[in-house]
Amino acid sequence: MSVSEMFAALQGALGQDQDIREEIRKVVQALEQTAREILTLLQGVHQGPGFQHIPKKCQKAREHFGTVRTQMESLKTKFPADQYYRFHEHWRFVLQRLVFLAAFVVYLESETLVTREAVAEILGIEADRERGFHLDIEDYLSGVLTLASELARLAVNSVTAGDYSRPLRISTFINELDSGFRLLNLKNDSLRKRYDGLKYDVKKIEEVVYDLSIRGLNKEATVGAGEEK
């Protein structure tokens, strides 16, 4: 094979690779748009009247996740199944954002932490690496850390809306989350940096709870929660 033939073959391979990346990019753009729509919908819970419409907003968000599953099915067909990590960077950010959104919906519905398996089911992908297009553990953890930041904001806005019991429940949840992360030996630099930000979320929520305490509103919240039960 001559040098020109060798480079012609290389160009062909490069062209195929570029075509794959372009096809992936188109689907990822669609996923990003759907993620923005879900985020815009859920941001409404931070407004005063939004707390009254949480069930409806969660239901609509789950309808949007139906679109996400369709788009994920399309994404799976755009690259060879055994080259997941070769192209992973193209969808890593949007996948982490979708994990956060799924986790936020589940928290709003049940005030529990969604499992990686449940998120994978919501997104229409696999939890196990061996089964193909899957939810990487680090992507799941990154999404959960974004949830912590969102809940810190929700705690502040809850007080503004006159909901004094929610910050106490958020505080308990975030502290459990922090304890869970402390069990992990994180080696990934990006994930480690994001985890370092969790302590600021914990501190922010603790300040909200402390403010409720010195104003005597935490007792009111506890009594109110007891009456609800």
mmCIF file of N, CA and C in Angstrom, residues 28-87:
data_model
loop_
_atom_site.group_PDB
_atom_site.id
_atom_site.type_symbol
_atom_site.label_atom_id
_atom_site.label_comp_id
_atom_site.label_asym_id
_atom_site.label_seq_id
_atom_site.Cartn_x
_atom_site.Cartn_y
_atom_site.Cartn_z
ATOM 1 N N VAL A 28 -28.058 14.698 21.246
ATOM 2 C CA VAL A 28 -27.733 15.331 22.530
ATOM 3 C C VAL A 28 -28.366 16.715 22.619
ATOM 4 N N GLN A 29 -28.389 17.442 21.518
ATOM 5 C CA GLN A 29 -29.041 18.754 21.509
ATOM 6 C C GLN A 29 -30.529 18.628 21.821
ATOM 7 N N ALA A 30 -31.152 17.598 21.290
ATOM 8 C CA ALA A 30 -32.570 17.361 21.568
ATOM 9 C C ALA A 30 -32.772 17.004 23.041
ATOM 10 N N LEU A 31 -31.874 16.202 23.591
ATOM 11 C CA LEU A 31 -31.937 15.845 25.006
ATOM 12 C C LEU A 31 -31.767 17.081 25.891
ATOM 13 N N GLU A 32 -30.853 17.945 25.501
ATOM 14 C CA GLU A 32 -30.616 19.168 26.276
ATOM 15 C C GLU A 32 -31.849 20.056 26.280
ATOM 16 N N GLN A 33 -32.545 20.109 25.151
ATOM 17 C CA GLN A 33 -33.767 20.908 25.077
ATOM 18 C C GLN A 33 -34.853 20.342 25.991
ATOM 19 N N THR A 34 -34.997 19.028 25.970
ATOM 20 C CA THR A 34 -35.989 18.392 26.843
ATOM 21 C C THR A 34 -35.629 18.609 28.311
ATOM 22 N N ALA A 35 -34.341 18.514 28.624
ATOM 23 C CA ALA A 35 -33.886 18.739 29.999
ATOM 24 C C ALA A 35 -34.204 20.164 30.446
ATOM 25 N N ARG A 36 -34.026 21.126 29.550
ATOM 26 C CA ARG A 36 -34.355 22.515 29.879
ATOM 27 C C ARG A 36 -35.846 22.683 30.157
ATOM 28 N N GLU A 37 -36.655 21.986 29.389
ATOM 29 C CA GLU A 37 -38.106 22.072 29.582
ATOM 30 C C GLU A 37 -38.511 21.487 30.943
ATOM 31 N N ILE A 38 -37.890 20.373 31.316
ATOM 32 C CA ILE A 38 -38.183 19.764 32.615
ATOM 33 C C ILE A 38 -37.726 20.680 33.743
ATOM 34 N N LEU A 39 -36.521 21.247 33.585
ATOM 35 C CA LEU A 39 -35.980 22.134 34.607
ATOM 36 C C LEU A 39 -36.868 23.369 34.787
ATOM 37 N N THR A 40 -37.291 23.956 33.686
ATOM 38 C CA THR A 40 -38.168 25.129 33.750
ATOM 39 C C THR A 40 -39.463 24.798 34.480
ATOM 40 N N LEU A 41 -39.985 23.618 34.209
ATOM 41 C CA LEU A 41 -41.218 23.178 34.863
ATOM 42 C C LEU A 41 -41.015 23.039 36.370
ATOM 43 N N LEU A 42 -39.926 22.389 36.762
ATOM 44 C CA LEU A 42 -39.686 22.122 38.182
ATOM 45 C C LEU A 42 -39.271 23.365 38.963
ATOM 46 N N GLN A 43 -38.719 24.355 38.268
ATOM 47 C CA GLN A 43 -38.324 25.575 38.969
ATOM 48 C C GLN A 43 -39.523 26.274 39.587
ATOM 49 N N GLY A 44 -40.703 25.962 39.095
ATOM 50 C CA GLY A 44 -41.915 26.560 39.634
ATOM 51 C C GLY A 44 -42.161 26.217 41.090
ATOM 52 N N VAL A 45 -41.553 25.132 41.586
ATOM 53 C CA VAL A 45 -41.787 24.759 42.987
ATOM 54 C C VAL A 45 -41.127 25.748 43.932
ATOM 55 N N HIS A 46 -40.194 26.545 43.446
ATOM 56 C CA HIS A 46 -39.510 27.511 44.307
ATOM 57 C C HIS A 46 -40.355 28.757 44.554
ATOM 58 N N GLN A 47 -41.395 28.925 43.789
ATOM 59 C CA GLN A 47 -42.293 30.057 43.981
ATOM 60 C C GLN A 47 -43.319 29.722 45.065
ATOM 61 N N GLY A 48 -43.841 30.757 45.714
ATOM 62 C CA GLY A 48 -44.787 30.560 46.805
ATOM 63 C C GLY A 48 -45.910 29.599 46.488
ATOM 64 N N PRO A 49 -46.704 29.874 45.466
ATOM 65 C CA PRO A 49 -47.827 28.978 45.129
ATOM 66 C C PRO A 49 -47.364 27.621 44.601
ATOM 67 N N GLY A 50 -46.084 27.536 44.220
ATOM 68 C CA GLY A 50 -45.581 26.313 43.603
ATOM 69 C C GLY A 50 -45.668 25.094 44.488
ATOM 70 N N PHE A 51 -45.601 25.294 45.819
ATOM 71 C CA PHE A 51 -45.647 24.163 46.740
ATOM 72 C C PHE A 51 -46.993 23.435 46.660
ATOM 73 N N GLN A 52 -48.020 24.177 46.307
ATOM 74 C CA GLN A 52 -49.348 23.584 46.216
ATOM 75 C C GLN A 52 -49.514 22.747 44.953
ATOM 76 N N HIS A 53 -48.627 22.945 43.999
ATOM 77 C CA HIS A 53 -48.776 22.267 42.708
ATOM 78 C C HIS A 53 -47.668 21.239 42.438
ATOM 79 N N ILE A 54 -46.979 20.823 43.494
ATOM 80 C CA ILE A 54 -45.877 19.864 43.333
ATOM 81 C C ILE A 54 -46.331 18.566 42.661
ATOM 82 N N PRO A 55 -47.428 17.946 43.079
ATOM 83 C CA PRO A 55 -47.850 16.688 42.426
ATOM 84 C C PRO A 55 -48.097 16.865 40.926
ATOM 85 N N LYS A 56 -48.748 17.970 40.555
ATOM 86 C CA LYS A 56 -49.032 18.204 39.140
ATOM 87 C C LYS A 56 -47.744 18.420 38.346
ATOM 88 N N LYS A 57 -46.811 19.173 38.936
ATOM 89 C CA LYS A 57 -45.551 19.440 38.233
ATOM 90 C C LYS A 57 -44.732 18.161 38.065
ATOM 91 N N CYS A 58 -44.750 17.312 39.081
ATOM 92 C CA CYS A 58 -44.025 16.037 38.993
ATOM 93 C C CYS A 58 -44.642 15.134 37.927
ATOM 94 N N GLN A 59 -45.961 15.141 37.850
ATOM 95 C CA GLN A 59 -46.644 14.333 36.836
ATOM 96 C C GLN A 59 -46.277 14.803 35.427
ATOM 97 N N LYS A 60 -46.259 16.119 35.224
ATOM 98 C CA LYS A 60 -45.900 16.660 33.912
ATOM 99 C C LYS A 60 -44.439 16.370 33.592
ATOM 100 N N ALA A 61 -43.592 16.443 34.617
ATOM 101 C CA ALA A 61 -42.170 16.154 34.413
ATOM 102 C C ALA A 61 -41.988 14.702 33.958
ATOM 103 N N ARG A 62 -42.732 13.796 34.557
ATOM 104 C CA ARG A 62 -42.625 12.385 34.165
ATOM 105 C C ARG A 62 -43.098 12.170 32.729
ATOM 106 N N GLU A 63 -44.037 12.981 32.296
ATOM 107 C CA GLU A 63 -44.458 12.899 30.899
ATOM 108 C C GLU A 63 -43.307 13.313 29.974
ATOM 109 N N HIS A 64 -42.567 14.322 30.366
ATOM 110 C CA HIS A 64 -41.404 14.755 29.587
ATOM 111 C C HIS A 64 -40.329 13.662 29.540
ATOM 112 N N PHE A 65 -40.225 12.899 30.622
ATOM 113 C CA PHE A 65 -39.236 11.822 30.634
ATOM 114 C C PHE A 65 -39.588 10.735 29.624
ATOM 115 N N GLY A 66 -40.838 10.692 29.199
ATOM 116 C CA GLY A 66 -41.206 9.797 28.110
ATOM 117 C C GLY A 66 -40.489 10.202 26.830
ATOM 118 N N THR A 67 -40.389 11.502 26.610
ATOM 119 C CA THR A 67 -39.634 12.021 25.459
ATOM 120 C C THR A 67 -38.161 11.692 25.598
ATOM 121 N N VAL A 68 -37.642 11.817 26.825
ATOM 122 C CA VAL A 68 -36.237 11.491 27.083
ATOM 123 C C VAL A 68 -35.943 10.044 26.704
ATOM 124 N N ARG A 69 -36.831 9.139 27.081
ATOM 125 C CA ARG A 69 -36.607 7.719 26.767
ATOM 126 C C ARG A 69 -36.572 7.480 25.263
ATOM 127 N N THR A 70 -37.431 8.168 24.533
ATOM 128 C CA THR A 70 -37.427 8.050 23.071
ATOM 129 C C THR A 70 -36.115 8.561 22.495
ATOM 130 N N GLN A 71 -35.651 9.680 22.997
ATOM 131 C CA GLN A 71 -34.399 10.263 22.522
ATOM 132 C C GLN A 71 -33.205 9.390 22.889
ATOM 133 N N MET A 72 -33.260 8.761 24.039
ATOM 134 C CA MET A 72 -32.185 7.852 24.439
ATOM 135 C C MET A 72 -32.128 6.637 23.523
ATOM 136 N N GLU A 73 -33.297 6.146 23.135
ATOM 137 C CA GLU A 73 -33.324 5.015 22.207
ATOM 138 C C GLU A 73 -32.646 5.390 20.896
ATOM 139 N N SER A 74 -32.861 6.624 20.458
ATOM 140 C CA SER A 74 -32.221 7.107 19.238
ATOM 141 C C SER A 74 -30.717 7.217 19.422
ATOM 142 N N LEU A 75 -30.298 7.730 20.575
ATOM 143 C CA LEU A 75 -28.865 7.902 20.841
ATOM 144 C C LEU A 75 -28.118 6.574 20.821
ATOM 145 N N LYS A 76 -28.758 5.542 21.335
ATOM 146 C CA LYS A 76 -28.117 4.222 21.392
ATOM 147 C C LYS A 76 -27.739 3.699 20.015
ATOM 148 N N THR A 77 -28.439 4.145 18.981
ATOM 149 C CA THR A 77 -28.212 3.624 17.630
ATOM 150 C C THR A 77 -27.137 4.396 16.871
ATOM 151 N N LYS A 78 -26.602 5.452 17.462
ATOM 152 C CA LYS A 78 -25.708 6.349 16.731
ATOM 153 C C LYS A 78 -24.232 5.966 16.810
ATOM 154 N N PHE A 79 -23.892 4.969 17.605
ATOM 155 C CA PHE A 79 -22.487 4.582 17.738
ATOM 156 C C PHE A 79 -22.410 3.089 18.042
ATOM 157 N N PRO A 80 -21.261 2.451 17.773
ATOM 158 C CA PRO A 80 -21.104 1.021 18.073
ATOM 159 C C PRO A 80 -21.304 0.760 19.564
ATOM 160 N N ALA A 81 -22.008 -0.282 19.894
ATOM 161 C CA ALA A 81 -22.367 -0.570 21.285
ATOM 162 C C ALA A 81 -21.164 -0.742 22.197
ATOM 163 N N ASP A 82 -20.048 -1.196 21.646
ATOM 164 C CA ASP A 82 -18.864 -1.439 22.476
ATOM 165 C C ASP A 82 -17.971 -0.207 22.608
ATOM 166 N N GLN A 83 -18.427 0.938 22.131
ATOM 167 C CA GLN A 83 -17.603 2.152 22.190
ATOM 168 C C GLN A 83 -18.260 3.246 23.042
ATOM 169 N N TYR A 84 -18.961 2.829 24.076
ATOM 170 C CA TYR A 84 -19.670 3.764 24.962
ATOM 171 C C TYR A 84 -18.737 4.851 25.495
ATOM 172 N N TYR A 85 -17.621 4.431 26.071
ATOM 173 C CA TYR A 85 -16.743 5.410 26.721
ATOM 174 C C TYR A 85 -15.928 6.232 25.719
ATOM 175 N N ARG A 86 -15.856 5.789 24.494
ATOM 176 C CA ARG A 86 -15.165 6.580 23.473
ATOM 177 C C ARG A 86 -15.932 7.872 23.187
ATOM 178 N N PHE A 87 -17.259 7.781 23.240
ATOM 179 C CA PHE A 87 -18.086 8.944 22.924
ATOM 180 C C PHE A 87 -18.803 9.509 24.155
#
